Short mmCIF file of C-alpha atoms and ligand atoms in Angstrom, two decimals:
data_model
loop_
_atom_site.label_atom_id
_atom_site.label_comp_id
_atom_site.label_asym_id
_atom_site.label_seq_id
_atom_site.Cartn_x
_atom_site.Cartn_y
_atom_site.Cartn_z
CA MET A 1141 17.43 13.93 12.82
CA ARG A 1142 16.48 14.51 9.21
CA THR A 1143 14.35 12.65 6.71
CA GLN A 1144 12.45 13.42 3.51
CA VAL A 1145 8.93 12.63 4.74
CA ALA A 1146 7.95 12.60 8.42
CA ILE A 1147 4.89 10.39 8.80
CA VAL A 1148 2.84 10.97 11.94
CA GLY A 1149 0.71 7.88 12.69
CA GLY A 1150 1.42 4.21 12.11
CA GLY A 1151 -2.08 3.09 11.17
CA PRO A 1152 -2.99 1.81 7.71
CA ALA A 1153 -2.52 5.25 6.09
CA GLY A 1154 0.90 6.00 7.58
CA LEU A 1155 2.29 2.51 7.10
CA MET A 1156 1.07 2.21 3.50
CA LEU A 1157 2.45 5.65 2.67
CA ALA A 1158 5.83 4.64 4.11
CA ARG A 1159 5.82 1.52 1.95
CA LEU A 1160 4.85 3.40 -1.23
CA LEU A 1161 7.63 5.93 -0.58
CA GLU A 1162 10.19 3.21 0.15
CA LEU A 1163 9.45 1.64 -3.25
CA ARG A 1164 10.07 5.04 -4.86
CA GLY A 1165 13.41 5.46 -3.11
CA ILE A 1166 12.07 8.20 -0.82
CA GLU A 1167 13.10 8.19 2.86
CA SER A 1168 10.59 8.45 5.66
CA VAL A 1169 10.31 8.11 9.42
CA VAL A 1170 7.06 6.76 10.90
CA LEU A 1171 6.03 7.95 14.38
CA GLU A 1172 3.33 5.95 16.21
CA ALA A 1173 1.90 6.89 19.60
CA ARG A 1174 0.89 3.35 20.64
CA ASP A 1175 2.92 0.21 21.11
CA ARG A 1176 3.20 -2.44 18.44
CA GLU A 1177 0.97 -4.95 20.25
CA TYR A 1178 -1.81 -2.40 20.55
CA VAL A 1179 -1.91 -1.39 16.89
CA GLN A 1180 -1.77 -5.03 15.81
CA GLN A 1181 -4.69 -5.98 18.08
CA ARG A 1182 -6.99 -3.02 17.49
CA VAL A 1183 -10.23 -4.42 16.03
CA ARG A 1184 -11.60 -2.27 13.25
CA ALA A 1185 -12.38 -2.58 9.57
CA GLY A 1186 -12.77 -5.91 7.85
CA VAL A 1187 -13.56 -5.20 4.21
CA LEU A 1188 -10.88 -4.47 1.62
CA GLU A 1189 -12.18 -3.14 -1.65
CA GLN A 1190 -10.64 -4.22 -4.95
CA PRO A 1191 -8.28 -1.21 -5.34
CA THR A 1192 -6.98 -1.82 -1.78
CA MET A 1193 -6.32 -5.48 -2.57
CA ASP A 1194 -4.54 -4.43 -5.76
CA LEU A 1195 -2.45 -1.91 -3.81
CA MET A 1196 -1.43 -4.57 -1.26
CA ASP A 1197 -0.19 -6.66 -4.20
CA GLU A 1198 1.50 -3.73 -5.90
CA VAL A 1199 3.60 -2.98 -2.80
CA GLY A 1200 4.42 -6.65 -2.27
CA VAL A 1201 2.50 -7.35 0.94
CA GLY A 1202 -0.50 -9.21 -0.49
CA GLU A 1203 0.68 -12.77 -0.01
CA ARG A 1204 -1.01 -13.51 3.36
CA MET A 1205 -4.12 -11.58 2.29
CA HIS A 1206 -4.53 -13.99 -0.62
CA ARG A 1207 -3.90 -16.98 1.62
CA GLU A 1208 -6.09 -16.03 4.59
CA GLY A 1209 -8.52 -13.41 3.27
CA LEU A 1210 -11.96 -14.44 2.10
CA VAL A 1211 -12.86 -13.11 -1.34
CA HIS A 1212 -16.54 -12.26 -1.69
CA HIS A 1213 -18.33 -11.79 -5.01
CA GLY A 1214 -21.64 -10.59 -3.61
CA VAL A 1215 -23.43 -9.10 -0.60
CA GLU A 1216 -26.96 -9.51 0.63
CA LEU A 1217 -29.45 -6.76 1.42
CA ARG A 1218 -32.18 -8.09 3.70
CA PHE A 1219 -35.46 -6.26 4.23
CA ALA A 1220 -39.12 -7.07 4.83
CA GLY A 1221 -37.94 -10.50 5.99
CA GLU A 1222 -36.26 -11.51 2.73
CA GLY A 1223 -32.70 -11.54 1.45
CA HIS A 1224 -31.69 -10.14 -1.94
CA ARG A 1225 -28.21 -10.70 -3.36
CA ILE A 1226 -26.23 -7.96 -5.09
CA ALA A 1227 -23.89 -9.78 -7.46
CA LEU A 1228 -20.89 -7.48 -6.97
CA SER A 1229 -18.54 -9.20 -9.39
CA ASP A 1230 -21.08 -9.83 -12.15
CA LEU A 1231 -22.09 -6.18 -12.03
CA THR A 1232 -18.53 -4.76 -12.03
CA GLY A 1233 -16.65 -6.78 -14.62
CA GLY A 1234 -15.26 -9.26 -12.10
CA ARG A 1235 -14.19 -6.99 -9.25
CA ALA A 1236 -14.65 -8.20 -5.67
CA ILE A 1237 -13.99 -7.44 -2.00
CA SER A 1238 -11.90 -9.33 0.50
CA ILE A 1239 -12.58 -9.99 4.16
CA TYR A 1240 -9.22 -9.38 5.84
CA GLY A 1241 -9.02 -7.58 9.18
CA GLN A 1242 -7.45 -4.14 9.34
CA GLN A 1243 -5.06 -5.37 12.01
CA GLU A 1244 -3.81 -8.02 9.56
CA VAL A 1245 -3.09 -5.29 7.00
CA VAL A 1246 -1.27 -3.35 9.73
CA LYS A 1247 0.74 -6.45 10.74
CA ASP A 1248 1.78 -7.12 7.14
CA LEU A 1249 2.90 -3.52 6.64
CA ILE A 1250 4.82 -3.41 9.95
CA ASP A 1251 6.56 -6.68 9.06
CA ALA A 1252 7.55 -5.28 5.67
CA ARG A 1253 8.85 -2.06 7.25
CA GLN A 1254 10.93 -3.97 9.77
CA ALA A 1255 12.22 -6.41 7.14
CA SER A 1256 13.50 -3.39 5.21
CA GLY A 1257 15.13 -2.09 8.42
CA LEU A 1258 13.49 1.32 8.05
CA PRO A 1259 12.63 3.69 10.92
CA LEU A 1260 9.29 3.13 12.67
CA TYR A 1261 9.11 4.42 16.24
CA PHE A 1262 6.40 3.10 18.55
CA GLU A 1263 5.27 4.77 21.78
CA VAL A 1264 6.27 8.30 20.81
CA SER A 1265 4.66 11.05 22.88
CA ASP A 1266 4.23 14.84 22.98
CA VAL A 1267 4.33 15.04 19.20
CA SER A 1268 4.21 18.56 17.79
CA VAL A 1269 4.30 19.54 14.14
CA ASP A 1270 5.46 22.75 12.50
CA PRO A 1271 4.01 22.72 8.95
CA ASP A 1272 6.07 25.70 7.82
CA ALA A 1273 9.56 24.63 8.92
CA PRO A 1274 8.66 21.75 8.27
CA ARG A 1275 9.58 19.90 11.46
CA VAL A 1276 8.21 17.33 13.89
CA GLU A 1277 9.24 17.14 17.53
CA PHE A 1278 8.56 14.11 19.71
CA THR A 1279 9.65 12.19 22.77
CA HIS A 1280 10.85 8.61 22.46
CA GLU A 1281 12.33 6.53 25.28
CA ASP A 1282 12.63 9.63 27.49
CA SER A 1283 14.58 11.63 24.90
CA ARG A 1284 13.27 14.61 23.01
CA HIS A 1285 13.91 14.52 19.24
CA VAL A 1286 13.67 17.10 16.47
CA LEU A 1287 12.96 15.67 13.04
CA ASP A 1288 13.53 18.04 10.12
CA CYS A 1289 11.96 17.02 6.83
CA ASP A 1290 10.72 18.16 3.43
CA PHE A 1291 7.11 17.11 4.01
CA ILE A 1292 4.92 16.03 6.92
CA ALA A 1293 2.21 13.44 6.33
CA GLY A 1294 -0.56 13.72 8.92
CA CYS A 1295 -1.78 10.11 9.13
CA ASP A 1296 -2.63 10.24 12.84
CA GLY A 1297 -6.34 9.48 12.69
CA SER A 1298 -9.29 11.44 13.99
CA HIS A 1299 -7.76 12.16 17.43
CA GLY A 1300 -4.28 13.10 16.26
CA VAL A 1301 -2.29 16.35 16.44
CA CYS A 1302 -1.86 17.16 12.74
CA ARG A 1303 -5.37 18.34 11.90
CA PRO A 1304 -5.58 20.57 15.02
CA ALA A 1305 -2.18 22.07 14.09
CA ILE A 1306 -3.73 23.66 10.97
CA ALA A 1307 -7.29 24.06 12.29
CA SER A 1308 -7.27 27.81 11.62
CA VAL A 1309 -7.18 27.26 7.84
CA LEU A 1310 -9.65 24.35 7.72
CA THR A 1311 -13.36 24.22 7.07
CA GLU A 1312 -15.02 21.23 8.69
CA TYR A 1313 -18.15 19.58 7.33
CA HIS A 1314 -19.72 17.36 9.93
CA ARG A 1315 -22.73 15.17 10.59
CA ASP A 1316 -23.52 13.00 13.63
CA TYR A 1317 -25.97 10.15 13.20
CA PRO A 1318 -28.43 9.58 16.03
CA PHE A 1319 -27.28 5.99 16.64
CA GLY A 1320 -24.23 3.80 17.07
CA TRP A 1321 -23.27 0.21 16.27
CA LEU A 1322 -22.86 -2.42 18.96
CA GLY A 1323 -20.24 -4.76 17.47
CA ILE A 1324 -19.22 -8.23 18.60
CA LEU A 1325 -16.62 -10.78 17.61
CA ALA A 1326 -17.60 -14.36 18.40
CA ARG A 1327 -16.11 -17.79 17.91
CA CYS A 1328 -18.57 -19.45 15.52
CA ARG A 1329 -19.24 -19.97 11.85
CA PRO A 1330 -20.58 -16.85 10.10
CA ALA A 1331 -24.36 -16.58 9.68
CA SER A 1332 -23.95 -16.78 5.92
CA GLU A 1333 -21.20 -17.07 3.31
CA GLU A 1334 -21.58 -13.41 2.32
CA LEU A 1335 -22.16 -10.23 4.35
CA ILE A 1336 -25.78 -9.40 5.18
CA TYR A 1337 -26.88 -5.76 5.54
CA CYS A 1338 -30.29 -5.95 7.19
CA HIS A 1339 -33.03 -3.33 7.39
CA HIS A 1340 -35.51 -3.97 10.21
CA GLU A 1341 -38.13 -1.93 12.00
CA ARG A 1342 -36.18 -2.46 15.26
CA GLY A 1343 -33.03 -1.12 13.61
CA PHE A 1344 -30.18 -2.09 11.30
CA ALA A 1345 -28.11 -5.25 11.73
CA LEU A 1346 -25.00 -6.47 9.90
CA ALA A 1347 -23.61 -9.99 9.69
CA SER A 1348 -19.93 -10.04 8.80
CA MET A 1349 -16.97 -12.26 9.63
CA ARG A 1350 -13.23 -12.42 10.06
CA SER A 1351 -12.81 -16.06 9.04
CA MET A 1352 -14.89 -19.21 8.77
CA GLU A 1353 -14.40 -19.60 12.55
CA VAL A 1354 -14.90 -15.99 13.67
CA THR A 1355 -18.12 -14.03 13.23
CA ARG A 1356 -18.42 -10.24 13.31
CA MET A 1357 -21.92 -8.88 13.99
CA TYR A 1358 -23.33 -5.39 14.49
CA LEU A 1359 -26.62 -4.01 15.84
CA GLN A 1360 -27.88 -0.44 15.54
CA VAL A 1361 -28.21 0.94 19.10
CA PRO A 1362 -28.62 4.40 20.68
CA PRO A 1363 -25.43 6.49 20.22
CA ASP A 1364 -24.51 6.57 23.92
CA GLU A 1365 -25.33 2.89 24.53
CA ASP A 1366 -23.25 1.08 27.16
CA ALA A 1367 -22.15 -2.23 25.61
CA ASP A 1368 -22.15 -3.87 29.05
CA ARG A 1369 -25.89 -3.31 29.31
CA TRP A 1370 -26.25 -6.10 26.74
CA SER A 1371 -25.76 -9.69 27.84
CA ASP A 1372 -24.47 -12.05 25.14
CA GLU A 1373 -27.85 -13.76 25.06
CA GLU A 1374 -29.69 -10.48 24.55
CA ILE A 1375 -27.39 -9.67 21.63
CA TRP A 1376 -27.95 -13.05 19.96
CA ASP A 1377 -31.72 -12.85 20.51
CA GLU A 1378 -31.83 -9.38 18.96
CA LEU A 1379 -29.72 -10.53 16.00
CA ASP A 1380 -32.11 -13.45 15.43
CA ARG A 1381 -35.07 -11.08 15.57
CA ARG A 1382 -33.64 -8.58 13.09
CA PHE A 1383 -32.26 -11.14 10.64
CA GLY A 1384 -35.44 -13.21 10.93
CA MET A 1385 -33.45 -16.43 11.35
CA GLU A 1386 -31.42 -18.27 13.94
CA VAL A 1387 -27.83 -17.11 13.48
CA ASN A 1388 -24.94 -19.31 14.65
CA ARG A 1389 -23.89 -18.55 18.23
CA GLY A 1390 -20.53 -18.83 19.95
CA GLU A 1391 -18.34 -17.34 22.64
CA VAL A 1392 -18.35 -13.52 22.40
CA PHE A 1393 -14.74 -12.36 22.94
CA GLU A 1394 -15.00 -8.70 22.01
CA LYS A 1395 -17.84 -6.22 22.37
CA GLY A 1396 -18.03 -2.44 21.87
CA VAL A 1397 -20.08 0.49 20.63
CA THR A 1398 -18.96 2.66 17.70
CA PRO A 1399 -20.52 6.08 17.22
CA MET A 1400 -21.58 6.94 13.68
CA ARG A 1401 -20.46 10.17 12.13
CA SER A 1402 -19.34 11.79 8.91
CA SER A 1403 -16.77 14.55 8.73
CA VAL A 1404 -14.49 16.09 6.14
CA VAL A 1405 -11.97 18.90 6.49
CA GLU A 1406 -10.99 21.08 3.57
CA PRO A 1407 -8.35 21.59 2.38
CA MET A 1408 -6.36 18.45 3.22
CA GLN A 1409 -3.09 20.36 3.11
CA HIS A 1410 -1.43 23.49 4.43
CA ALA A 1411 2.17 24.63 3.96
CA LYS A 1412 4.20 21.37 4.04
CA LEU A 1413 1.63 19.32 5.96
CA TYR A 1414 -0.58 16.86 4.08
CA LEU A 1415 -3.47 15.07 5.81
CA ALA A 1416 -4.53 11.54 4.82
CA GLY A 1417 -7.08 9.01 6.07
CA ASP A 1418 -9.10 9.49 9.24
CA ALA A 1419 -7.03 12.58 10.08
CA ALA A 1420 -8.97 14.34 7.31
CA HIS A 1421 -12.28 12.50 7.09
CA ILE A 1422 -14.53 9.98 8.83
CA VAL A 1423 -17.39 7.97 7.37
CA PRO A 1424 -20.03 5.88 9.11
CA PRO A 1425 -18.99 2.23 8.65
CA THR A 1426 -22.11 1.23 6.66
CA GLY A 1427 -20.25 1.46 3.35
CA ALA A 1428 -17.04 -0.18 4.69
CA LYS A 1429 -15.06 2.74 3.33
CA GLY A 1430 -12.83 4.23 6.07
CA LEU A 1431 -9.73 2.09 5.65
CA ASN A 1432 -10.12 1.99 1.88
CA THR A 1433 -10.38 5.76 1.60
CA ALA A 1434 -7.25 6.13 3.73
CA MET A 1435 -5.47 3.89 1.20
CA ALA A 1436 -6.76 5.96 -1.74
CA ASP A 1437 -5.41 9.15 -0.12
CA VAL A 1438 -1.90 7.85 0.48
CA CYS A 1439 -1.72 6.36 -2.99
CA LEU A 1440 -2.38 9.82 -4.42
CA LEU A 1441 -0.02 11.48 -1.93
CA ALA A 1442 2.87 9.11 -2.67
CA HIS A 1443 2.59 9.79 -6.39
CA ALA A 1444 2.45 13.56 -5.76
CA ILE A 1445 5.52 13.48 -3.49
CA GLU A 1446 7.41 11.42 -6.04
CA ALA A 1447 6.53 13.92 -8.80
CA SER A 1448 7.65 16.76 -6.56
CA TYR A 1449 11.12 15.21 -6.08
CA GLY A 1450 11.18 14.87 -9.88
CA GLY A 1451 10.70 18.63 -10.18
CA ASP A 1452 6.93 18.72 -10.78
CA ASP A 1453 5.03 20.29 -7.87
CA ALA A 1454 1.67 20.50 -9.61
CA LYS A 1455 0.41 17.16 -8.29
CA LEU A 1456 1.28 18.05 -4.73
CA ALA A 1457 -0.42 21.43 -5.09
CA ALA A 1458 -3.53 19.64 -6.37
CA TYR A 1459 -3.42 16.81 -3.78
CA SER A 1460 -6.29 18.06 -1.64
CA GLU A 1461 -8.53 18.86 -4.56
CA ARG A 1462 -7.99 15.47 -6.20
CA ALA A 1463 -8.32 13.53 -2.95
CA LEU A 1464 -11.51 15.34 -1.97
CA GLU A 1465 -13.27 14.36 -5.21
CA ARG A 1466 -13.07 10.71 -4.19
CA VAL A 1467 -13.62 11.49 -0.50
CA TRP A 1468 -16.96 13.16 -1.21
CA ARG A 1469 -18.07 10.30 -3.48
CA VAL A 1470 -17.35 7.93 -0.61
CA GLN A 1471 -19.12 10.26 1.85
CA HIS A 1472 -22.20 10.22 -0.32
CA PHE A 1473 -22.17 6.44 -0.70
CA SER A 1474 -21.72 5.93 3.06
CA TRP A 1475 -24.49 8.42 3.86
CA TRP A 1476 -26.78 6.77 1.30
CA MET A 1477 -26.23 3.25 2.67
CA THR A 1478 -26.65 4.55 6.23
CA SER A 1479 -29.87 6.42 5.43
CA MET A 1480 -31.38 3.54 3.52
CA LEU A 1481 -30.71 0.90 6.17
CA HIS A 1482 -31.13 2.51 9.61
CA ARG A 1483 -34.15 3.54 11.63
CA PHE A 1484 -33.95 7.20 12.61
CA ALA A 1485 -35.71 8.32 15.80
CA GLY A 1486 -38.90 10.09 14.83
CA ASP A 1487 -39.18 8.37 11.44
CA ASP A 1488 -42.80 7.97 10.43
CA ASP A 1489 -44.33 5.21 8.33
CA PHE A 1490 -43.90 7.35 5.24
CA GLN A 1491 -40.13 7.27 5.78
CA LEU A 1492 -40.22 3.52 6.30
CA LYS A 1493 -42.08 3.05 3.01
CA LEU A 1494 -39.51 5.24 1.22
CA GLN A 1495 -36.65 3.14 2.59
CA LEU A 1496 -38.31 -0.09 1.53
CA SER A 1497 -39.00 1.31 -1.93
CA GLN A 1498 -35.35 2.32 -2.29
CA LEU A 1499 -34.19 -1.12 -1.14
CA ARG A 1500 -36.55 -2.84 -3.57
CA TYR A 1501 -35.35 -0.64 -6.41
CA THR A 1502 -31.69 -1.22 -5.50
CA THR A 1503 -32.13 -4.98 -5.52
CA SER A 1504 -34.30 -5.17 -8.65
CA SER A 1505 -32.96 -2.54 -11.04
CA PRO A 1506 -29.66 -3.57 -12.66
CA ALA A 1507 -28.74 0.12 -12.99
CA GLN A 1508 -29.24 0.83 -9.28
CA ALA A 1509 -27.65 -2.47 -8.21
CA THR A 1510 -24.63 -1.61 -10.35
CA ALA A 1511 -24.38 1.80 -8.69
CA LEU A 1512 -24.20 0.10 -5.31
CA ALA A 1513 -21.79 -2.57 -6.54
CA GLU A 1514 -19.28 -0.26 -8.20
CA ASN A 1515 -19.08 1.95 -5.13
CA TYR A 1516 -18.92 -1.04 -2.78
CA VAL A 1517 -16.07 -2.82 -4.60
CA GLY A 1518 -14.35 0.56 -4.80
CA LEU A 1519 -13.95 3.20 -7.46
CA PRO A 1520 -10.43 3.33 -8.91
CA PHE A 1521 -7.69 5.11 -6.96
CA ALA A 1522 -6.46 8.23 -8.75
CA ALA A 1523 -2.71 8.34 -9.29
P1 LIG B 2128 -5.98 5.14 12.23
O1 LIG B 2128 -6.17 3.70 11.95
O2 LIG B 2128 -6.77 5.77 13.30
O3 LIG B 2128 -4.43 5.34 12.51
C1 LIG B 2128 -3.90 6.51 13.07
C2 LIG B 2128 -2.69 6.15 13.88
O4 LIG B 2128 -2.09 7.32 14.41
C3 LIG B 2128 -1.75 7.10 15.76
N1 LIG B 2128 -1.66 8.40 16.42
C4 LIG B 2128 -0.52 9.06 16.60
N2 LIG B 2128 0.75 8.74 16.29
C5 LIG B 2128 1.70 9.63 16.61
N3 LIG B 2128 1.46 10.81 17.22
C6 LIG B 2128 0.20 11.17 17.54
N4 LIG B 2128 -0.03 12.35 18.13
C7 LIG B 2128 -0.85 10.28 17.23
N5 LIG B 2128 -2.19 10.31 17.40
C8 LIG B 2128 -2.68 9.16 16.90
C9 LIG B 2128 -2.83 6.17 16.28
O5 LIG B 2128 -2.40 5.43 17.42
C10 LIG B 2128 -3.04 5.28 15.07
O6 LIG B 2128 -2.22 4.14 15.09
O7 LIG B 2128 -6.19 6.04 10.91
P2 LIG B 2128 -5.88 5.69 9.37
O8 LIG B 2128 -4.51 5.12 9.21
O9 LIG B 2128 -6.27 6.89 8.63
O10 LIG B 2128 -6.88 4.49 9.02
C11 LIG B 2128 -8.27 4.69 8.99
C12 LIG B 2128 -9.01 3.42 9.45
O11 LIG B 2128 -8.48 2.98 10.67
C13 LIG B 2128 -10.52 3.65 9.61
O12 LIG B 2128 -10.99 4.51 8.61
C14 LIG B 2128 -11.31 2.33 9.55
O13 LIG B 2128 -11.01 1.51 10.63
C15 LIG B 2128 -12.81 2.60 9.50
N6 LIG B 2128 -13.60 1.37 9.49
C16 LIG B 2128 -13.77 0.63 8.33
N7 LIG B 2128 -13.15 0.99 7.20
C17 LIG B 2128 -13.26 0.22 6.08
O14 LIG B 2128 -12.71 0.56 5.03
N8 LIG B 2128 -13.98 -0.95 6.06
C18 LIG B 2128 -14.62 -1.40 7.16
O15 LIG B 2128 -15.22 -2.48 7.11
C19 LIG B 2128 -14.56 -0.58 8.34
N9 LIG B 2128 -15.18 -0.97 9.45
C20 LIG B 2128 -14.20 0.91 10.66
C21 LIG B 2128 -15.01 -0.27 10.61
C22 LIG B 2128 -14.01 1.57 11.86
C23 LIG B 2128 -14.61 1.08 12.99
N10 LIG B 2128 -14.36 1.79 14.17
C24 LIG B 2128 -13.98 1.18 15.38
C25 LIG B 2128 -14.22 3.23 14.13
C26 LIG B 2128 -15.62 -0.77 11.73
C27 LIG B 2128 -15.45 -0.08 12.92
C28 LIG B 2128 -16.18 -0.63 14.10
C1 LIG B 2129 -16.70 -5.55 9.51
O1 LIG B 2129 -16.56 -6.74 9.16
O2 LIG B 2129 -16.18 -5.11 10.54
C2 LIG B 2129 -17.51 -4.63 8.67
C3 LIG B 2129 -18.03 -5.09 7.48
C4 LIG B 2129 -18.80 -4.24 6.69
C5 LIG B 2129 -19.04 -2.95 7.12
C6 LIG B 2129 -18.50 -2.49 8.31
C7 LIG B 2129 -17.74 -3.33 9.09
O3 LIG B 2129 -19.82 -2.13 6.36
#
């Protein structure tokens, strides 16, 4: 087999890259380890920033997002028992975020790929990449395949094979946070019309949603917490306590703990292999940036690959450097939000006072509120 770009991983990064390449007349093959059902059900991100919404439109898959997604023009920061709204759109010249589940984005991109009749293989196994050849080998339906290509895009997430394949040339920057998030999905009206990020002495809490009928809630818990240790009632009681109000309750139909960590590898490329999305970097979810940063990477990569086929290799050579500028901005924002809103074991009252001062400043100074807003709605994607 031969193609121009072999894309390892059919998550948001891989599928969006395939779509961007298709629209530029560049061939690709997408290889996904899981089955279609699984990737379409996997519950993850819920917030699309403005540049991601714009990208969905640009590649012609934004129709359902506009129909079913919930556009939000503000978020609330809640601390010391009171809520304070950050007017995202007013502070950013009208930009906004949209609540639209990651699995919906994935569904829309898979549908588009299949409508175009382009190659997307599910349930591939024993994938190996040779960045120098470049070549990808994999097993599909009991047959071994060799896929020769011009470029390999490593979009296989944080547990994939692409990053390890070039580990010897990478420097990893890493930070683990001493807590995790216990997340639930429940059938009830959201606690509020906008997201609430809540600072509380007992720990952080977040009220989000997937629709007006489905609520998404998170509680800061110890990093190795067993979700089954929490009964539904204990979760609701703790949410009420931290938010300082009675939140709507309903049937909990999904429950899990997410560890919180930051990591970046540099460079994001070696030989003919280019990393994008979670394969290259992870952020704690407090800034809602993981999916969006994956989209920013592939946007840049698609433009660079296109330029390369046009005879200009400079953009591809500079891919990692350009991508990392935005990646580190996002890392900082996610770290800042995480540090401001969570309780860290061993924090003294001095630390608590500093957090509250920072929250007060962020919600009262237009300059600081704007800094939060412009990062939250998403800084422009480089092209
Ligand atoms: P993904 O989504 O992990 O996709 C990688 C794909 O590669 C496949 N794969 C392989 N395929 C072939 N061969 C192999 N050897 C393979 N190994 C793996 C996997 O099956 C998978 O399909 O990475 P991608 O595309 O880079 O996308 C990144 C996002 O998924 C991630 O950053 C976000 O989900 C993070 N995140 C959030 N991001 C946001 O922007 N906003 C949010 O509100 C937000 N909330 C979250 C989140 C992540 C969470 N969890 C569970 C980590 C909330 C949570 C709870
Ligand atoms: C979510 O709805 O899953 C969500 C929202 C905001 C975040 C993280 C996750 O910061």
